[in-house]
Amino acid sequence: MTIQNKAHPWHGISPGDNTPDIVTAFIEIVPSDTVKYEIDKQSGYLKIDRPQKFSNMIPTLYGFIPQSYCAEKTAEYAEIMSGKTVSKGDGDPLDICVLSERSVTHGDILVQAIPIGGFRLLDGGEADDKIIAVMKGDEFYRQWNDVSDCPESYINRLKHYFLTYKHLPHEKSICEITHVYGREEAHEVIRRSMADYQYHFGCQDVE
């Protein structure tokens, strides 16, 4: 009997052969989740991070791009593009929000996604970019090729979630969104996060 071990979602799954145009996304949470799940970096299993506070619900599928890491190159780019002082990357895989017309009922799944933009979140001065993507083949969202195609109200909903989900109303937020960016900038963020991953975890030289 052959025993096959589950691949680690962060280290054991390829981000795809066509990155950054199309990426593999590992989905941790979906809009119907009332608790926030995140990957346990050591085991690769999902763990409960915390209950969602108040009425905050993630508006999209949410997870990360495998074999990405927000560190020096990601932080450097965030500082250049935002004009803000960015101390470092947040030390996590690159986050991704995936738009889908169809309901997806649970996380712990892989999705092929097409990045169309993102927004630059600084969390306590650390780079914590959020890539915005559409599910490959989605009948509705595939018409969006760049974040500029998205209604402003949709982007505002995403921004509101990430600016408030960690905090109670009386608590001061340490998160700041400097700006929303388009597809080309998103591609550069992805490339840099993958270079950061290779530098810290990979076996090949990265310039």
Coordinates of C-alpha atoms in Angstrom, one line a residue:
M1 CA 0.0 0.0 0.0
T2 CA 1.4 3.4 -1.0
I3 CA 1.0 6.2 1.5
Q4 CA 0.9 9.7 -0.1
N5 CA 1.5 12.7 2.1
K6 CA -0.5 15.9 1.6
A7 CA 1.5 18.6 0.0
H8 CA 2.1 21.6 2.2
P9 CA -0.1 24.4 0.7
W10 CA 2.6 27.0 1.0
H11 CA 5.8 25.1 0.2
G12 CA 4.6 22.0 -1.7
I13 CA 2.3 23.5 -4.3
S14 CA 3.4 25.3 -7.4
P15 CA 2.2 28.9 -8.0
G16 CA 1.7 27.9 -11.6
D17 CA 3.6 27.9 -14.9
N18 CA 2.0 31.1 -16.2
T19 CA 2.6 33.4 -13.2
P20 CA 2.0 36.3 -12.8
D21 CA -0.7 36.2 -15.6
I22 CA -2.5 33.2 -14.0
V23 CA -1.7 32.0 -10.5
T24 CA -2.7 29.1 -8.3
A25 CA -4.4 30.4 -5.1
F26 CA -4.9 28.4 -2.0
I27 CA -8.2 29.5 -0.5
E28 CA -8.3 29.8 3.3
I29 CA -11.7 31.4 3.9
V30 CA -14.9 32.1 2.0
P31 CA -17.6 34.8 2.4
S32 CA -19.8 32.5 4.5
D33 CA -17.2 31.8 7.1
T34 CA -17.9 33.3 10.6
V35 CA -14.4 32.6 11.8
K36 CA -11.1 33.5 10.2
Y37 CA -9.0 30.5 9.2
E38 CA -5.4 30.7 8.2
I39 CA -2.7 28.2 7.3
D40 CA -0.6 26.8 10.1
K41 CA 2.9 27.4 8.7
Q42 CA 4.4 24.4 10.3
S43 CA 1.9 21.7 9.6
G44 CA 0.1 23.1 6.5
Y45 CA -3.3 22.5 8.0
L46 CA -5.9 25.2 8.4
K47 CA -6.3 26.6 11.9
I48 CA -8.8 29.0 13.5
D49 CA -7.2 32.4 13.8
R50 CA -10.1 34.2 15.4
P51 CA -13.8 34.7 15.1
Q52 CA -14.9 37.4 12.7
K53 CA -15.6 40.5 14.7
F54 CA -19.1 42.1 14.5
S55 CA -20.6 41.9 11.0
N56 CA -17.3 41.7 9.2
M57 CA -17.5 39.1 6.5
I58 CA -14.8 38.6 3.8
P59 CA -16.4 39.8 0.5
T60 CA -14.5 37.3 -1.7
L61 CA -12.6 34.1 -1.6
Y62 CA -9.4 34.8 0.3
G63 CA -6.1 33.0 0.6
F64 CA -2.5 33.2 -0.7
I65 CA -0.3 32.4 -3.6
P66 CA 1.9 29.4 -2.8
Q67 CA 5.7 29.9 -2.8
S68 CA 5.4 33.6 -2.3
Y69 CA 6.7 35.6 0.7
C70 CA 6.4 39.2 1.7
A71 CA 9.9 40.3 2.7
E72 CA 12.7 42.6 1.5
K73 CA 11.9 43.0 -2.2
T74 CA 8.2 43.3 -1.5
A75 CA 8.7 45.9 1.2
E76 CA 11.2 47.8 -1.0
Y77 CA 8.6 48.1 -3.8
A78 CA 5.9 49.1 -1.4
E79 CA 8.1 51.9 -0.1
I80 CA 8.9 53.1 -3.7
M81 CA 5.4 53.0 -4.9
S82 CA 3.7 54.4 -1.8
G83 CA 6.3 57.0 -0.7
K84 CA 5.8 55.8 2.8
T85 CA 8.4 54.3 5.2
V86 CA 7.9 50.5 5.0
S87 CA 9.9 48.7 7.7
K88 CA 9.6 45.2 6.2
G89 CA 7.3 42.7 4.6
D90 CA 4.8 41.1 7.0
G91 CA 6.5 37.7 6.8
D92 CA 3.6 35.8 5.3
P93 CA 2.7 34.5 1.9
L94 CA 1.2 37.0 -0.5
D95 CA -2.5 37.4 0.1
I96 CA -5.0 37.2 -2.7
C97 CA -8.7 38.0 -3.0
V98 CA -10.5 36.0 -5.8
L99 CA -13.8 37.1 -7.2
S100 CA -16.3 34.5 -8.2
E101 CA -19.9 34.7 -9.3
R102 CA -20.6 31.3 -7.9
S103 CA -20.7 30.5 -4.2
V104 CA -17.9 28.4 -2.9
T105 CA -18.9 26.8 0.4
H106 CA -15.6 26.0 2.0
G107 CA -11.9 26.8 1.9
D108 CA -8.9 24.5 1.8
I109 CA -9.1 24.4 -2.0
L110 CA -7.0 25.4 -4.9
V111 CA -8.3 28.0 -7.5
Q112 CA -6.8 29.2 -10.7
A113 CA -7.0 33.0 -10.6
I114 CA -6.2 35.9 -13.0
P115 CA -4.7 38.9 -11.1
I116 CA -6.2 42.2 -12.2
G117 CA -4.8 44.5 -9.5
G118 CA -4.5 45.0 -5.8
F119 CA -4.1 47.4 -3.0
R120 CA -1.2 48.3 -0.8
L121 CA -2.0 47.7 2.8
L122 CA 0.5 48.8 5.5
D123 CA -0.1 47.0 8.7
G124 CA 1.9 48.6 11.5
G125 CA 4.3 49.9 8.8
E126 CA 4.8 46.4 7.3
A127 CA 3.9 45.6 3.6
D128 CA 0.8 43.4 3.5
D129 CA -0.4 43.8 -0.1
K130 CA -3.7 42.2 -1.2
I131 CA -3.8 41.0 -4.8
I132 CA -7.3 41.2 -6.5
A133 CA -8.0 38.5 -9.0
V134 CA -10.9 36.8 -10.8
M135 CA -11.5 33.1 -11.0
K136 CA -10.3 31.7 -14.3
G137 CA -13.3 30.9 -16.5
D138 CA -15.8 32.8 -14.4
E139 CA -18.7 33.7 -16.7
F140 CA -19.2 37.1 -15.2
Y141 CA -15.9 38.4 -13.7
R142 CA -13.8 37.3 -16.6
Q143 CA -14.8 40.6 -18.4
W144 CA -12.7 42.4 -15.8
N145 CA -9.1 42.6 -17.1
D146 CA -7.9 45.4 -14.7
V147 CA -9.0 46.7 -11.4
S148 CA -10.2 49.8 -13.2
D149 CA -13.0 47.7 -14.6
C150 CA -14.3 47.0 -11.1
P151 CA -17.1 49.3 -9.7
E152 CA -15.6 51.6 -7.0
S153 CA -18.2 50.3 -4.5
Y154 CA -16.8 46.8 -4.8
I155 CA -13.3 47.9 -4.1
N156 CA -14.5 50.0 -1.2
R157 CA -16.1 47.0 0.3
L158 CA -12.8 45.1 0.2
K159 CA -10.9 48.1 1.6
H160 CA -13.4 48.5 4.5
Y161 CA -13.1 44.8 5.4
F162 CA -9.3 44.9 5.7
L163 CA -9.3 48.2 7.5
T164 CA -11.7 47.0 10.2
Y165 CA -11.7 43.2 10.6
K166 CA -8.9 43.2 13.2
H167 CA -10.3 46.0 15.4
L168 CA -13.2 46.8 17.7
P169 CA -14.9 50.2 17.0
H170 CA -13.1 51.9 19.9
E171 CA -9.7 50.6 19.0
K172 CA -7.3 52.6 16.9
S173 CA -6.5 51.0 13.6
I174 CA -2.8 50.5 12.7
C175 CA -3.7 49.5 9.1
E176 CA -3.5 51.9 6.2
I177 CA -4.3 51.5 2.5
T178 CA -2.1 53.8 0.5
H179 CA -3.6 53.2 -2.9
V180 CA -5.3 50.8 -5.2
Y181 CA -3.2 49.6 -8.2
G182 CA -3.7 47.9 -11.5
R183 CA -2.7 44.7 -13.2
E184 CA 0.9 45.6 -14.1
E185 CA 1.7 46.7 -10.6
A186 CA 0.1 43.6 -9.2
H187 CA 2.3 41.5 -11.5
E188 CA 5.4 43.2 -10.1
V189 CA 4.3 42.6 -6.5
I190 CA 3.8 38.9 -7.3
R191 CA 7.2 38.6 -9.0
R192 CA 8.9 40.3 -6.0
S193 CA 7.1 38.1 -3.5
M194 CA 8.2 35.0 -5.4
A195 CA 11.7 36.3 -5.4
D196 CA 11.5 36.8 -1.7
Y197 CA 10.3 33.3 -1.3
Q198 CA 13.2 31.9 -3.3
Y199 CA 15.7 33.9 -1.3
H200 CA 14.4 32.7 2.0
F201 CA 13.2 29.2 1.3
G202 CA 14.3 28.2 -2.2
C203 CA 17.4 26.5 -3.6
Q204 CA 18.1 28.7 -6.6
D205 CA 19.9 32.1 -6.8
V206 CA 17.8 35.2 -7.1
E207 CA 19.2 38.4 -8.4

